[in-house]
Short mmCIF file of C-alpha atoms and ligand atoms in Angstrom, two decimals:
data_model
loop_
_atom_site.label_atom_id
_atom_site.label_comp_id
_atom_site.label_asym_id
_atom_site.label_seq_id
_atom_site.Cartn_x
_atom_site.Cartn_y
_atom_site.Cartn_z
CA UNK A 154 0.30 0.58 -0.08
CA UNK A 155 3.28 2.56 0.75
CA UNK A 156 3.70 1.67 -3.03
CA UNK A 157 0.95 3.94 -3.98
CA UNK A 158 0.59 6.38 -1.65
CA UNK A 159 3.95 7.38 -2.44
CA UNK A 160 3.05 7.76 -7.23
CA UNK A 161 -0.05 9.57 -5.78
CA UNK A 162 2.11 11.48 -3.54
CA UNK A 163 4.77 12.60 -6.91
CA UNK A 164 1.33 13.32 -8.73
CA UNK A 165 -0.13 15.68 -6.44
CA UNK A 166 2.52 17.16 -6.34
CA UNK A 167 1.75 19.67 -8.57
CA UNK A 168 0.10 22.84 -9.37
CA UNK A 169 -2.42 23.69 -6.76
CA UNK A 170 -6.20 22.07 -8.12
CA UNK A 171 -8.32 24.53 -5.45
CA UNK A 172 -8.84 27.11 -3.71
CA UNK A 173 -6.05 27.89 -1.13
CA UNK A 174 -7.43 28.35 2.85
CA UNK A 175 -4.52 30.98 4.33
CA UNK A 176 -1.71 30.50 1.90
CA UNK A 177 -2.84 26.89 2.43
CA UNK A 178 -3.84 23.49 -0.09
CA UNK A 179 -5.67 21.26 1.44
CA UNK A 180 -6.22 17.85 0.43
CA UNK A 181 -8.98 15.57 1.30
CA UNK A 182 -9.62 11.43 1.03
CA UNK A 183 -12.75 9.69 1.75
CA UNK A 184 -13.30 6.89 3.23
CA UNK A 185 -17.78 5.76 3.26
CA UNK A 186 -19.33 2.03 5.13
CA UNK A 187 -22.28 2.44 2.80
CA UNK A 188 -24.48 -0.25 4.52
CA UNK A 189 -26.08 -3.00 1.90
CA UNK A 190 -29.25 -3.44 1.21
CA UNK A 191 -29.66 -6.88 1.85
CA UNK A 192 -32.42 -8.41 3.71
CA UNK A 193 -29.84 -11.14 6.04
CA UNK A 194 -26.46 -10.99 7.11
CA UNK A 195 -23.08 -11.09 5.36
CA UNK A 196 -21.93 -14.70 6.34
CA UNK A 197 -25.54 -15.44 8.21
CA UNK A 198 -29.37 -15.52 7.80
CA UNK A 199 -29.99 -12.73 10.66
CA UNK A 200 -32.40 -9.65 9.74
CA UNK A 201 -30.00 -6.55 9.08
CA UNK A 202 -34.16 -4.57 9.26
CA UNK A 203 -32.90 -1.83 11.88
CA UNK A 204 -34.62 -0.79 15.77
CA UNK A 205 -35.05 -4.70 16.74
CA UNK A 206 -34.95 -4.46 20.56
CA UNK A 207 -31.57 -5.61 21.38
CA UNK A 208 -29.41 -8.87 20.55
CA UNK A 209 -32.81 -10.31 18.81
CA UNK A 210 -30.50 -10.57 15.98
CA UNK A 211 -27.54 -11.76 16.55
CA UNK A 212 -27.55 -15.23 15.42
CA UNK A 213 -24.88 -18.02 16.71
CA UNK A 214 -22.88 -17.13 13.43
CA UNK A 215 -23.22 -13.05 14.87
CA UNK A 216 -22.22 -14.30 18.06
CA UNK A 217 -19.04 -16.28 17.42
CA UNK A 218 -19.85 -19.82 19.22
CA UNK A 219 -17.13 -22.41 18.99
CA UNK A 220 -18.26 -24.34 16.00
CA UNK A 221 -19.55 -21.73 13.60
CA UNK A 222 -18.66 -21.24 10.37
CA UNK A 223 -19.27 -18.17 8.15
CA UNK A 224 -21.69 -18.47 5.48
CA UNK A 225 -21.06 -15.48 2.11
CA UNK A 226 -24.28 -14.26 1.15
CA UNK A 227 -24.75 -13.88 -2.57
CA UNK A 228 -27.00 -10.03 -2.49
CA UNK A 229 -23.93 -8.01 -0.78
CA UNK A 230 -21.31 -9.72 -3.91
CA UNK A 231 -23.98 -8.71 -6.71
CA UNK A 232 -24.48 -5.14 -4.88
CA UNK A 233 -20.54 -4.81 -4.99
CA UNK A 234 -20.64 -5.24 -8.07
CA UNK A 235 -23.20 -3.52 -9.14
CA UNK A 236 -21.23 -0.40 -7.94
CA UNK A 237 -18.11 -1.69 -9.60
CA UNK A 238 -20.46 -1.29 -12.93
CA UNK A 239 -21.40 1.73 -11.67
CA UNK A 240 -18.74 3.78 -11.00
CA UNK A 241 -16.08 1.56 -14.05
CA UNK A 242 -13.97 -0.21 -12.27
CA UNK A 243 -12.61 -3.60 -11.92
CA UNK A 244 -14.34 -5.83 -10.79
CA UNK A 245 -11.29 -8.75 -9.69
CA UNK A 246 -12.12 -12.06 -10.61
CA UNK A 247 -10.63 -13.70 -7.29
CA UNK A 248 -10.56 -12.03 -3.63
CA UNK A 249 -10.25 -12.70 -0.22
CA UNK A 250 -11.36 -11.60 3.05
CA UNK A 251 -8.39 -10.98 5.40
CA UNK A 252 -8.95 -11.00 9.71
CA UNK A 253 -8.58 -7.80 10.90
CA UNK A 254 -8.03 -8.20 14.47
CA UNK A 255 -8.41 -6.15 17.50
CA UNK A 256 -10.38 -6.34 20.39
CA UNK A 257 -13.16 -4.24 20.74
CA UNK A 258 -15.87 -5.64 23.25
CA UNK A 259 -18.25 -4.67 20.56
CA UNK A 260 -16.76 -7.67 18.18
CA UNK A 261 -17.66 -11.42 19.89
CA UNK A 262 -15.13 -12.63 17.43
CA UNK A 263 -11.98 -10.23 17.69
CA UNK A 264 -11.99 -10.17 14.03
CA UNK A 265 -13.14 -8.04 11.68
CA UNK A 266 -13.89 -10.33 8.67
CA UNK A 267 -12.82 -7.80 5.50
CA UNK A 268 -10.84 -7.29 2.40
CA UNK A 269 -7.29 -6.23 2.87
CA UNK A 270 -4.72 -7.23 0.10
CA UNK A 271 -7.80 -8.72 -3.03
CA UNK A 272 -10.26 -5.96 -3.00
CA UNK A 273 -13.47 -6.90 -4.68
CA UNK A 274 -14.18 -2.92 -6.68
CA UNK A 275 -10.69 -1.80 -7.75
CA UNK A 276 -10.63 1.75 -8.49
CA UNK A 277 -13.34 3.81 -10.40
CA UNK A 278 -14.29 7.49 -10.60
CA UNK A 279 -17.56 9.37 -9.22
CA UNK A 280 -17.26 12.88 -11.60
CA UNK A 281 -19.69 15.28 -10.34
CA UNK A 282 -19.74 18.86 -10.83
CA UNK A 283 -19.41 21.25 -8.38
CA UNK A 284 -20.92 24.71 -8.82
CA UNK A 285 -19.99 25.19 -12.76
CA UNK A 286 -17.02 23.24 -12.34
CA UNK A 287 -17.17 19.45 -13.15
CA UNK A 288 -14.69 17.30 -10.70
CA UNK A 289 -13.70 13.67 -10.82
CA UNK A 290 -12.44 11.51 -7.79
CA UNK A 291 -10.93 8.09 -7.90
CA UNK A 292 -11.44 5.37 -6.04
CA UNK A 293 -8.96 2.91 -4.79
CA UNK A 294 -10.69 0.81 -4.36
CA UNK A 295 -14.39 -0.93 -2.78
CA UNK A 296 -14.03 -3.75 0.11
CA UNK A 297 -16.78 -5.87 1.42
CA UNK A 298 -16.58 -6.62 5.04
CA UNK A 299 -19.61 -7.31 8.52
CA UNK A 300 -20.60 -4.42 10.13
CA UNK A 301 -19.49 -4.56 14.01
CA UNK A 302 -22.20 -4.57 16.79
CA UNK A 303 -23.37 -2.14 19.48
CA UNK A 304 -21.39 0.07 21.80
CA UNK A 305 -24.93 1.91 24.25
CA UNK A 306 -23.95 4.29 27.46
CA UNK A 307 -27.12 3.46 29.57
CA UNK A 308 -25.26 7.23 31.46
CA UNK A 309 -27.87 7.70 33.90
CA UNK A 310 -27.25 4.07 35.94
CA UNK A 311 -23.82 4.27 35.16
CA UNK A 312 -24.12 1.61 32.92
CA UNK A 313 -22.17 0.05 28.91
CA UNK A 314 -23.72 -2.86 27.34
CA UNK A 315 -23.60 -4.28 24.29
CA UNK A 316 -26.48 -4.96 21.11
CA UNK A 317 -24.88 -7.23 18.46
CA UNK A 318 -27.77 -6.40 16.52
CA UNK A 319 -25.45 -4.28 13.87
CA UNK A 320 -22.50 -6.72 13.77
CA UNK A 321 -21.92 -9.14 11.41
CA UNK A 322 -24.39 -6.59 8.47
CA UNK A 323 -22.64 -6.58 5.53
CA UNK A 324 -21.80 -2.75 4.31
CA UNK A 325 -18.79 -2.23 1.25
CA UNK A 326 -15.91 0.41 1.95
CA UNK A 327 -15.76 2.72 -0.45
CA UNK A 328 -12.40 4.47 -0.94
CA UNK A 329 -10.67 7.46 -2.88
CA UNK A 330 -7.55 9.03 -3.80
CA UNK A 331 -7.26 11.98 -2.30
CA UNK A 332 -8.47 13.41 -4.78
CA UNK A 333 -10.78 15.90 -3.17
CA UNK A 334 -8.94 19.69 -2.72
CA UNK A 335 -11.70 21.94 -0.58
CA UNK A 336 -15.14 21.35 2.24
CA UNK A 337 -17.22 22.40 -1.59
CA UNK A 338 -15.67 19.74 -3.51
CA UNK A 339 -15.86 16.52 -0.74
CA UNK A 340 -19.36 17.75 -0.06
CA UNK A 341 -20.47 17.39 -3.22
CA UNK A 342 -18.04 13.80 -4.24
CA UNK A 343 -20.53 12.29 -0.88
CA UNK A 344 -23.63 13.94 -1.75
CA UNK A 345 -22.73 11.90 -5.43
CA UNK A 346 -21.67 8.53 -4.14
CA UNK A 347 -24.46 8.78 -2.08
CA UNK A 348 -26.78 9.46 -5.57
CA UNK A 349 -25.99 6.72 -7.47
CA UNK A 350 -25.35 3.87 -4.14
CA UNK A 351 -29.47 4.82 -3.68
CA UNK A 352 -30.07 5.32 -7.57
CA UNK A 353 -28.62 1.26 -7.76
CA UNK A 354 -30.17 0.05 -5.12
CA UNK A 355 -27.11 -1.45 -3.23
CA UNK A 356 -28.38 1.14 -0.31
CA UNK A 357 -31.00 2.85 0.69
CA UNK A 358 -29.00 5.67 2.02
CA UNK A 359 -30.35 6.31 6.16
CA UNK A 360 -27.40 8.78 6.88
CA UNK A 361 -29.03 9.02 10.81
CA UNK A 362 -29.67 5.47 10.69
CA UNK A 363 -26.18 4.60 9.53
CA UNK A 364 -26.45 3.65 6.54
CA UNK A 365 -24.43 5.56 4.84
CA UNK A 366 -21.30 6.63 6.85
CA UNK A 367 -17.72 8.87 5.92
CA UNK A 368 -14.50 9.83 7.50
CA UNK A 369 -13.08 12.13 5.87
CA UNK A 370 -9.45 11.98 5.97
CA UNK A 371 -7.50 16.22 6.03
CA UNK A 372 -4.35 16.91 5.04
CA UNK A 373 -2.85 20.68 4.87
CA UNK A 374 0.15 22.09 2.54
CA UNK A 375 1.44 24.62 1.05
CA UNK A 376 1.36 23.85 -3.16
CA UNK A 377 4.08 22.21 -4.37
CA UNK A 378 4.97 20.61 -1.44
CA UNK A 379 4.46 17.05 0.01
CA UNK A 380 1.29 15.65 1.08
CA UNK A 381 0.34 16.57 4.94
CA UNK A 382 0.29 14.43 7.71
CA UNK A 383 -3.19 13.65 8.10
CA UNK A 384 -6.05 13.68 10.34
CA UNK A 385 -9.60 11.19 9.36
CA UNK A 386 -12.25 12.56 10.93
CA UNK A 387 -15.19 9.70 11.55
CA UNK A 388 -18.74 8.50 10.98
CA UNK A 389 -20.43 11.27 9.17
CA UNK A 390 -23.41 11.23 8.95
CA UNK A 391 -24.81 13.71 8.27
CA UNK A 392 -24.03 16.39 4.97
CA UNK A 393 -23.77 19.91 7.15
CA UNK A 394 -21.91 18.21 9.90
CA UNK A 395 -19.82 16.24 7.19
CA UNK A 396 -18.41 20.51 6.14
CA UNK A 397 -19.11 22.50 9.71
CA UNK A 398 -15.93 19.18 10.09
CA UNK A 399 -14.29 19.49 6.96
CA UNK A 400 -13.34 23.60 7.45
CA UNK A 401 -12.67 23.51 11.58
CA UNK A 402 -10.25 20.13 11.01
CA UNK A 403 -9.11 22.99 7.96
CA UNK A 404 -8.48 25.79 10.35
CA UNK A 405 -7.46 23.44 13.18
CA UNK A 406 -4.48 22.33 11.29
CA UNK A 407 -3.96 25.60 9.67
CA UNK A 408 -3.41 27.25 13.51
CA UNK A 409 -0.80 24.47 14.65
CA UNK A 410 0.94 24.47 12.44
CA UNK A 411 1.16 27.71 12.42
CA UNK A 412 1.77 28.08 16.13
CA UNK A 413 4.88 25.82 15.80
CA UNK A 414 3.46 22.31 16.15
CA UNK A 415 3.29 19.34 14.09
CA UNK A 416 0.34 17.96 13.17
CA UNK A 417 0.12 14.42 13.96
CA UNK A 418 -1.87 11.41 12.69
CA UNK A 419 -5.29 10.40 14.81
CA UNK A 420 -8.71 9.68 14.06
CA UNK A 421 -11.23 12.01 15.76
CA UNK A 422 -14.56 12.39 16.22
CA UNK A 423 -16.64 15.48 15.65
CA UNK A 424 -19.17 16.77 17.91
CA UNK A 425 -21.89 19.03 16.44
CA UNK A 426 -22.86 20.28 19.35
CA UNK A 427 -19.06 22.12 19.89
CA UNK A 428 -18.54 22.46 15.70
CA UNK A 429 -15.27 21.26 17.20
CA UNK A 430 -13.11 17.68 16.56
CA UNK A 431 -10.88 16.36 19.12
CA UNK A 432 -8.82 13.78 18.89
CA UNK A 433 -9.85 9.86 19.82
CA UNK A 434 -6.89 7.84 19.46
CA UNK A 435 -3.59 8.22 17.16
CA UNK A 436 -4.26 6.00 14.54
CA UNK A 437 -3.23 2.43 14.03
CA UNK A 438 -1.89 1.72 11.56
CA UNK A 439 -2.72 -1.23 9.08
CA UNK A 440 0.58 -3.02 11.51
CA UNK A 441 -1.32 -2.97 14.35
CA UNK A 442 -3.95 -5.42 12.72
CA UNK A 443 -2.09 -8.54 11.28
CA UNK A 444 -4.20 -8.87 8.64
CA UNK A 445 -4.09 -12.20 7.28
CA UNK A 446 -6.64 -14.48 4.89
CA UNK A 447 -9.78 -16.09 6.72
CA UNK A 448 -9.02 -19.87 6.50
CA UNK A 449 -13.10 -19.81 7.26
CA UNK A 450 -13.98 -18.61 3.83
CA UNK A 451 -12.91 -19.61 0.48
CA UNK A 452 -12.23 -16.74 -2.43
CA UNK A 453 -14.84 -14.74 -3.95
CA UNK A 454 -14.49 -16.19 -7.58
CA UNK A 455 -16.28 -14.03 -9.46
CA UNK A 456 -16.81 -15.00 -13.41
CA UNK A 457 -17.58 -12.95 -16.57
CA UNK A 458 -21.09 -14.36 -16.61
CA UNK A 459 -22.33 -13.10 -13.99
CA UNK A 460 -21.05 -9.47 -13.91
CA UNK A 461 -22.73 -9.36 -17.48
CA UNK A 462 -26.63 -10.70 -15.99
CA UNK A 463 -25.66 -7.72 -13.55
CA UNK A 464 -25.06 -5.42 -15.69
CA UNK A 465 -28.25 -5.84 -17.58
CA UNK A 466 -30.21 -5.77 -15.16
CA UNK A 467 -28.57 -2.37 -14.21
CA UNK A 468 -31.33 0.57 -14.17
CA UNK A 469 -30.16 3.30 -16.51
CA UNK A 470 -28.04 5.96 -15.15
CA UNK A 471 -28.24 9.16 -13.20
CA UNK A 472 -25.46 10.53 -15.54
CA UNK A 473 -27.00 8.88 -18.76
CA UNK A 474 -30.34 10.13 -18.23
CA UNK A 475 -28.78 13.25 -17.89
CA UNK A 476 -27.90 13.58 -20.63
CA UNK A 477 -30.59 11.89 -22.99
CA UNK A 478 -32.65 14.13 -21.53
CA UNK A 479 -30.51 17.83 -22.42
CA UNK A 480 -30.41 15.62 -26.88
CA UNK A 481 -34.15 13.98 -26.92
CA UNK A 482 -35.81 16.95 -24.70
CA UNK A 483 -33.67 19.41 -25.33
CA UNK A 484 -33.95 20.43 -21.13
CA UNK A 485 -31.25 22.14 -19.94
CA UNK A 486 -27.54 21.34 -18.18
CA UNK A 487 -28.66 21.97 -14.97
CA UNK A 488 -32.54 21.17 -15.47
CA UNK A 489 -31.41 17.74 -16.84
CA UNK A 490 -29.19 18.42 -13.30
CA UNK A 491 -31.91 18.49 -11.03
CA UNK A 492 -34.29 16.33 -12.37
CA UNK A 493 -32.14 13.06 -12.26
CA UNK A 494 -31.21 14.03 -8.44
CA UNK A 495 -32.55 11.13 -7.41
CA UNK A 496 -34.10 8.29 -9.44
CA UNK A 497 -37.22 8.52 -8.36
CA UNK A 498 -37.46 12.59 -9.75
CA UNK A 499 -36.41 11.29 -12.46
CA UNK A 500 -38.77 8.34 -13.16
CA UNK A 501 -42.41 11.17 -12.36
CA UNK A 502 -40.61 13.14 -14.54
CA UNK A 503 -40.40 10.09 -17.39
CA UNK A 504 -43.29 9.35 -16.36
CA UNK A 505 -44.84 12.96 -17.17
CA UNK A 506 -43.79 12.57 -20.17
CA UNK A 507 -45.19 9.61 -21.34
CA UNK A 508 -48.89 10.61 -20.26
CA UNK A 509 -48.48 12.87 -22.72
CA UNK A 510 -46.60 16.92 -20.46
CA UNK A 511 -44.81 18.51 -22.92
CA UNK A 512 -40.14 18.29 -20.86
CA UNK A 513 -39.77 21.62 -20.82
CA UNK A 514 -42.67 22.56 -19.01
CA UNK A 515 -43.19 19.45 -16.42
CA UNK A 516 -39.48 20.03 -15.59
CA UNK A 517 -40.62 23.69 -15.14
CA UNK A 518 -43.04 22.66 -13.08
CA UNK A 519 -40.90 19.55 -11.19
CA UNK A 520 -37.83 21.60 -10.97
CA UNK A 521 -39.96 25.17 -9.72
CA UNK A 522 -43.30 24.50 -7.17
CA UNK A 523 -43.03 21.48 -7.09
CA UNK A 524 -39.30 21.48 -5.41
CA UNK A 525 -41.18 24.25 -3.62
CA UNK A 526 -43.36 22.08 -2.68
CA UNK A 527 -41.86 19.43 -1.17
CA UNK A 528 -38.96 20.98 1.01
CA UNK A 529 -41.62 23.63 3.01
CA UNK A 530 -42.66 19.65 3.87
CA UNK A 531 -40.13 18.60 4.28
CA UNK A 532 -42.00 14.86 1.58
CA UNK A 533 -39.96 13.80 -1.17
CA UNK A 534 -41.80 13.25 -5.15
CA UNK A 535 -42.95 9.79 -3.50
CA UNK A 536 -45.22 11.36 -1.12
CA UNK A 537 -45.83 14.15 -3.61
CA UNK A 538 -50.14 14.07 -3.29
CA UNK A 539 -49.67 15.46 -6.46
CA UNK A 540 -48.37 12.20 -8.88
CA UNK A 541 -47.20 12.33 -12.50
CA UNK A 542 -50.40 11.76 -14.23
CA UNK A 543 -52.39 14.85 -12.68
CA UNK A 544 -48.80 16.93 -13.67
CA UNK A 545 -49.69 16.07 -17.16
CA UNK A 546 -52.79 16.49 -16.75
CA UNK A 547 -52.11 20.11 -16.11
CA UNK A 548 -48.77 20.57 -18.12
CA UNK A 549 -51.29 19.79 -21.22
CA UNK A 550 -53.59 22.37 -20.03
CA UNK A 551 -51.64 25.33 -19.78
CA UNK A 552 -49.80 24.63 -23.19
CA UNK A 553 -53.31 24.04 -24.95
CA UNK A 554 -53.54 28.03 -23.88
CA UNK A 555 -56.46 26.84 -21.81
CA UNK A 556 -55.35 27.75 -18.40
CA UNK A 557 -53.04 30.71 -17.75
CA UNK A 558 -50.55 31.12 -15.56
CA UNK A 559 -51.64 32.35 -12.03
CA UNK A 560 -54.43 30.63 -13.50
CA UNK A 561 -52.82 26.90 -13.08
CA UNK A 562 -50.82 28.13 -10.32
CA UNK A 563 -55.02 27.85 -8.42
CA UNK A 564 -55.06 24.38 -10.82
CA UNK A 565 -51.76 23.24 -9.31
CA UNK A 566 -53.28 24.05 -5.54
CA UNK A 567 -55.74 22.02 -5.50
CA UNK A 568 -54.85 19.58 -6.21
CA UNK A 569 -51.82 19.89 -3.57
CA UNK A 570 -54.05 19.90 -1.60
CA UNK A 571 -56.75 16.71 -2.29
CA UNK A 572 -59.55 19.05 -2.87
CA UNK A 573 -59.54 17.86 -6.38
CA UNK A 574 -58.35 15.31 -7.83
CA UNK A 575 -59.30 15.69 -11.90
CA UNK A 576 -57.51 18.92 -14.03
CA UNK A 577 -60.48 19.52 -15.90
CA UNK A 578 -62.53 19.85 -12.87
CA UNK A 579 -61.32 20.99 -11.18
CA UNK A 580 -60.80 24.26 -13.90
CA UNK A 581 -65.00 23.90 -14.21
CA UNK A 582 -65.28 23.89 -10.89
CA UNK A 583 -63.14 26.39 -9.98
CA UNK A 584 -65.22 28.51 -13.16
CA UNK A 585 -60.90 29.23 -14.24
CA UNK A 586 -61.47 28.58 -18.12
CA UNK A 587 -59.78 31.67 -20.08
CA UNK A 588 -62.61 34.04 -20.78
CA UNK A 589 -63.57 33.64 -24.24
CA UNK A 590 -66.42 35.56 -24.22
CA UNK A 591 -65.68 38.58 -26.73
CA UNK A 592 -68.56 40.72 -25.81
CA UNK A 593 -67.86 39.97 -21.77
CA UNK A 594 -64.35 41.25 -22.44
CA UNK A 595 -65.02 43.96 -24.58
CA UNK A 596 -67.40 46.13 -22.09
CA UNK A 597 -64.56 44.48 -19.20
CA UNK A 598 -62.65 46.62 -22.11
CA UNK A 599 -64.29 49.73 -22.81
CA UNK A 600 -65.07 50.39 -18.16
CA UNK A 601 -61.02 50.00 -17.96
CA UNK A 602 -60.10 52.32 -20.70
CA UNK A 603 -63.49 55.22 -18.90
CA UNK A 604 -62.26 54.77 -15.13
CA UNK A 605 -58.44 55.39 -16.56
CA UNK A 606 -58.60 57.87 -18.31
CA UNK A 607 -54.39 58.97 -16.76
CA UNK A 608 -53.31 56.03 -17.82
CA UNK A 609 -54.83 56.37 -20.80
CA UNK A 610 -53.99 60.16 -22.02
CA UNK A 611 -50.01 59.14 -20.82
CA UNK A 612 -49.98 55.71 -23.18
CA UNK A 613 -51.88 58.33 -26.48
CA UNK A 614 -48.69 60.71 -24.89
CA UNK A 615 -46.15 58.45 -26.45
CA UNK A 616 -45.61 56.23 -22.72
CA UNK A 617 -45.84 52.99 -23.33
CA UNK A 618 -45.56 52.02 -19.68
CA UNK A 619 -48.89 53.60 -19.28
CA UNK A 620 -50.37 50.42 -21.26
CA UNK A 621 -49.07 47.94 -17.99
CA UNK A 622 -51.43 49.62 -16.10
CA UNK A 623 -54.37 48.69 -17.96
CA UNK A 624 -53.43 45.69 -18.97
CA UNK A 625 -53.04 44.91 -14.79
CA UNK A 626 -56.80 47.01 -14.26
CA UNK A 627 -58.31 44.14 -16.90
CA UNK A 628 -56.87 41.32 -15.62
CA UNK A 629 -58.25 41.84 -12.00
CA UNK A 630 -61.62 42.81 -13.42
CA UNK A 631 -61.57 39.84 -15.16
CA UNK A 632 -60.82 37.62 -11.67
CA UNK A 633 -57.64 36.28 -14.00
CA UNK A 634 -59.75 34.88 -16.68
CA UNK A 635 -57.92 37.35 -19.57
CA UNK A 636 -55.89 35.93 -21.73
CA UNK A 637 -53.12 39.41 -21.02
CA UNK A 638 -51.35 39.17 -24.89
CA UNK A 639 -54.82 38.67 -26.23
CA UNK A 640 -55.91 42.29 -23.58
CA UNK A 641 -52.58 43.73 -24.52
CA UNK A 642 -53.49 43.11 -28.77
CA UNK A 643 -57.03 44.33 -28.07
CA UNK A 644 -56.85 47.47 -25.72
CA UNK A 645 -53.43 48.85 -28.21
CA UNK A 646 -56.47 48.56 -31.59
CA UNK A 647 -59.18 50.46 -28.84
CA UNK A 648 -56.49 53.66 -28.04
CA UNK A 649 -54.83 53.85 -31.44
P1 ADP B 909 -5.59 3.38 5.61
O1 ADP B 909 -5.61 2.08 5.10
O2 ADP B 909 -3.99 3.53 7.19
O3 ADP B 909 -6.63 4.00 6.65
P2 ADP B 909 -4.66 4.40 3.10
O4 ADP B 909 -4.00 5.05 2.01
O5 ADP B 909 -5.79 3.72 2.40
O6 ADP B 909 -4.63 4.51 4.40
O7 ADP B 909 -5.81 5.77 3.03
C1 ADP B 909 -7.47 6.47 3.90
C2 ADP B 909 -7.32 7.42 2.80
O8 ADP B 909 -7.20 8.10 3.34
C3 ADP B 909 -7.97 7.53 1.85
O9 ADP B 909 -9.24 7.59 0.63
C4 ADP B 909 -6.98 8.64 0.87
O10 ADP B 909 -6.87 9.13 0.01
C5 ADP B 909 -6.51 9.08 2.70
N1 ADP B 909 -5.49 9.89 2.57
C6 ADP B 909 -4.05 8.52 3.04
N2 ADP B 909 -3.00 10.67 3.18
C7 ADP B 909 -3.51 11.95 2.91
C8 ADP B 909 -3.65 12.90 2.57
N3 ADP B 909 -2.23 13.04 3.51
N4 ADP B 909 -4.20 13.43 3.07
C9 ADP B 909 -5.80 14.24 2.68
N5 ADP B 909 -5.70 12.41 3.34
C10 ADP B 909 -5.01 11.45 2.57
MG1 MG B 910 -8.74 2.52 5.61
#
């Protein structure tokens, strides 16, 4: 491993590629634990469901009772293959499980089964946008491993307990090269990776429950110098904390160096209450773990035809989908990126378009009014009270000229609150049809002209803007049902 580090040190000693912070270049590498969405554990048949009573989901294998043996869960391997395919990695035809030895009360075997020298997924990359700029972060590897149990500290009775429900839960640890150069880039990487693992359905992405947790390795250096000593911030389980923790860590390291102290390699924890990172232990080296191949498990062999079968069943990935939206529907890159933030959102858009919605209009409504409502209600598109079919119906009525903007918003509101469910019925019930009665409109025009002599005079005197006021008056008098473009034309004709 030290050889690889030297190679990227050499590669990374060039010009700074990110913003400098007080004259320092920031270097960040990530290790992410994605909990795989299998129903049972990685080496046993116990359930992985979250939130059960302590120790009700730990079987003899998870408890490391004598005589038990681990049996590989095929679903976990399949999920690793999916990730490798999504990120353009090499999927090792033969990888090896290793024992990582350490003592901790929540680790009954005294070692964790992981992969060390030969991981299942090797190389690959994650590409994403930070603002307008496209970034690519290279992956070193992704390996399969089991999670440990949990220590529960019941401060109020001064006792600690162990819950082994989580022991043996399948994880994929995804490790990047130290390619990131700012907090913003690191958070954008984590969001993109989160999007990909949930998109391909290998992880539920629930950060609060710990299904997706990131360790951020952070160091700073003066441009051109060799890589600085890193500190590893453990278990970041929200994007907000991630940003706060990395920002704090960068400031802290620069302060230390500026004060003439050296950074010591360490594992640190972020405390959301104080906004600070705090050293938890001096960082172990891999030699501390006395890794060796696990004699209880044969090498993991993945045949080419298995990879082909998984590939054939893979969903279209967000990037490919966004490109298709730009190409086939004429959407902007930005809109396409918004719509492909999650598989559910893209699916909703696709459904609206296949139900006959004009893509551009559907996109505007989804990324505009709909997104605002979803944010305010703190729900995802799956839970939106306005279904894709209904949005399509609404969009069709906008496109065919039945609904001006303002009326369309009223229909959306009625759909959202459940006041109505059929767009045409709502238009009928709320009397939102545009004013087609030429006689009625003509009467309104005459009244407005009569009542607003001053504006009429100004307009006739060459002040174009005065017309807007008149149009506004007509719209108001029509209850928003007149068509503004038509009103403008009619007014111009009457006043010329
Ligand atoms: P270990 O196996 O001891 O955890 P690795 O070499 O595998 O160490 O690196 C772990 C993570 O730390 C990787 O994501 C890597 O990109 C990152 N990393 C390595 N060196 C640095 C550094 N100097 N600054 C920031 N991140 C680093
Ligand atoms: Mg590591």
